[in-house]
């Protein structure tokens, strides 16, 4: 920042800095929309992107234009390359470069406040160069990136609390005791207040429907709102109008519905399963009521219902399916939602050709997908998967590519027009982004 002349402009930028294991991006989205509804000119930096890298940079709620992105991108690139040639300093890696790009963009544009989502951890994150943010927030904490952040909640929370600054208030949500103690310890060391956001129900909002679906989003909304007493109308407007792609999002194609949520930790998978179970049930009731006026509601989501639930899954090999599958299966089983078929697919983005032909490799490596399938089948043998008679003949399948999986689902839907196929897409935000890209 100093070499690019950005150190002083960044120090003058009003920043809201948010860390967390799950929900930090959604919290940032809530904060941004609340502030914009309150009349502030906003900048938002988040990660990762789903469809286009420009999604990471938003000005006044809008993804930056190609012209704006290219202008600041090449300014940063050219200056950093010049420094590399003159002083031998290596080019920063991708996320650090994008963070520099965000700072250049936000300090050059006319914004009142910038909301920064931590990329990974907090203490050593590139966004943590901000020395005097207006406030620091920590969303829900859990086990993730343990190879970097530590093996205990206390160690992970300590890394997240690395964004705390002396003289800057901090806020969090209800946390596991071990994690909360670590946050409090760091706040005490810095002699700063650490407030726990009150539940959204405190504000007596009735049946207010948030712009982001899922019960867990109420926790993120409460962290974003953080107000004493009655919420101003602008706050309520922000909570209702916020949008965040790929998080508890539903895309419908006639009787084929895709439920997308990029859960990649046990805690986020539990939240995802609760949302999917609720949304799938609600959709079934709505569709059944449209088609059959006199129908026993008790029959919904049973083997006789005209709906089938399918899992479309992938995750990185560093993720442990033995931690991800149980919360998904347990919640679905409790809610009488039967994932009759699990489809495992390889990554798609890594082999998307530049000419956009959507061709996959002739012989893709499916070894990891077969490992996932084996774990899934082991849970079936243990009785974790409901023993409903399977409409598809098999309980799991490995498909050679994501486009092939989507084509097959569309074929099944067309072949059985009276059947509502509900496909949960989860395990990786990259998978969610690829599905959105193909559906569009």
PDB file of C-alpha atoms in Angstrom, residues 311-315 320-322 325 341-346 366-381 394-399:
ATOM      1  CA  UNK A 311     -28.253 -34.221  -3.624  1.00  0.00           C
ATOM      2  CA  UNK A 312     -25.761 -32.724  -6.102  1.00  0.00           C
ATOM      3  CA  UNK A 313     -22.450 -32.558  -4.265  1.00  0.00           C
ATOM      4  CA  UNK A 314     -18.772 -31.838  -4.493  1.00  0.00           C
ATOM      5  CA  UNK A 315     -16.194 -30.554  -2.044  1.00  0.00           C
ATOM      6  CA  UNK A 320     -13.890 -34.493   5.519  1.00  0.00           C
ATOM      7  CA  UNK A 321     -17.175 -36.024   4.268  1.00  0.00           C
ATOM      8  CA  UNK A 322     -17.500 -37.811   7.606  1.00  0.00           C
ATOM      9  CA  UNK A 325     -22.661 -35.777   5.640  1.00  0.00           C
ATOM     10  CA  UNK A 341     -30.181 -39.997  -4.873  1.00  0.00           C
ATOM     11  CA  UNK A 342     -26.760 -38.420  -4.356  1.00  0.00           C
ATOM     12  CA  UNK A 343     -24.857 -37.309  -7.452  1.00  0.00           C
ATOM     13  CA  UNK A 344     -21.142 -36.589  -7.144  1.00  0.00           C
ATOM     14  CA  UNK A 345     -19.436 -34.508  -9.827  1.00  0.00           C
ATOM     15  CA  UNK A 346     -15.865 -33.282 -10.437  1.00  0.00           C
ATOM     16  CA  UNK A 366     -13.160 -39.031 -10.650  1.00  0.00           C
ATOM     17  CA  UNK A 367     -11.184 -40.666  -7.831  1.00  0.00           C
ATOM     18  CA  UNK A 368     -12.275 -38.122  -5.202  1.00  0.00           C
ATOM     19  CA  UNK A 369     -15.906 -38.317  -6.299  1.00  0.00           C
ATOM     20  CA  UNK A 370     -15.763 -42.108  -5.885  1.00  0.00           C
ATOM     21  CA  UNK A 371     -14.392 -41.627  -2.367  1.00  0.00           C
ATOM     22  CA  UNK A 372     -17.334 -39.338  -1.584  1.00  0.00           C
ATOM     23  CA  UNK A 373     -19.727 -41.923  -2.978  1.00  0.00           C
ATOM     24  CA  UNK A 374     -18.196 -44.643  -0.808  1.00  0.00           C
ATOM     25  CA  UNK A 375     -18.652 -42.512   2.292  1.00  0.00           C
ATOM     26  CA  UNK A 376     -22.259 -41.789   1.298  1.00  0.00           C
ATOM     27  CA  UNK A 377     -22.996 -45.496   0.823  1.00  0.00           C
ATOM     28  CA  UNK A 378     -21.418 -46.287   4.182  1.00  0.00           C
ATOM     29  CA  UNK A 379     -23.912 -43.969   5.841  1.00  0.00           C
ATOM     30  CA  UNK A 380     -26.695 -45.763   4.008  1.00  0.00           C
ATOM     31  CA  UNK A 381     -25.496 -49.073   5.469  1.00  0.00           C
ATOM     32  CA  UNK A 394     -29.619 -46.509  -7.271  1.00  0.00           C
ATOM     33  CA  UNK A 395     -28.932 -44.392  -4.193  1.00  0.00           C
ATOM     34  CA  UNK A 396     -25.804 -42.668  -5.539  1.00  0.00           C
ATOM     35  CA  UNK A 397     -23.931 -42.030  -8.746  1.00  0.00           C
ATOM     36  CA  UNK A 398     -20.676 -40.478  -9.937  1.00  0.00           C
ATOM     37  CA  UNK A 399     -21.115 -38.490 -13.139  1.00  0.00           C
TER      38      UNK A 399
END
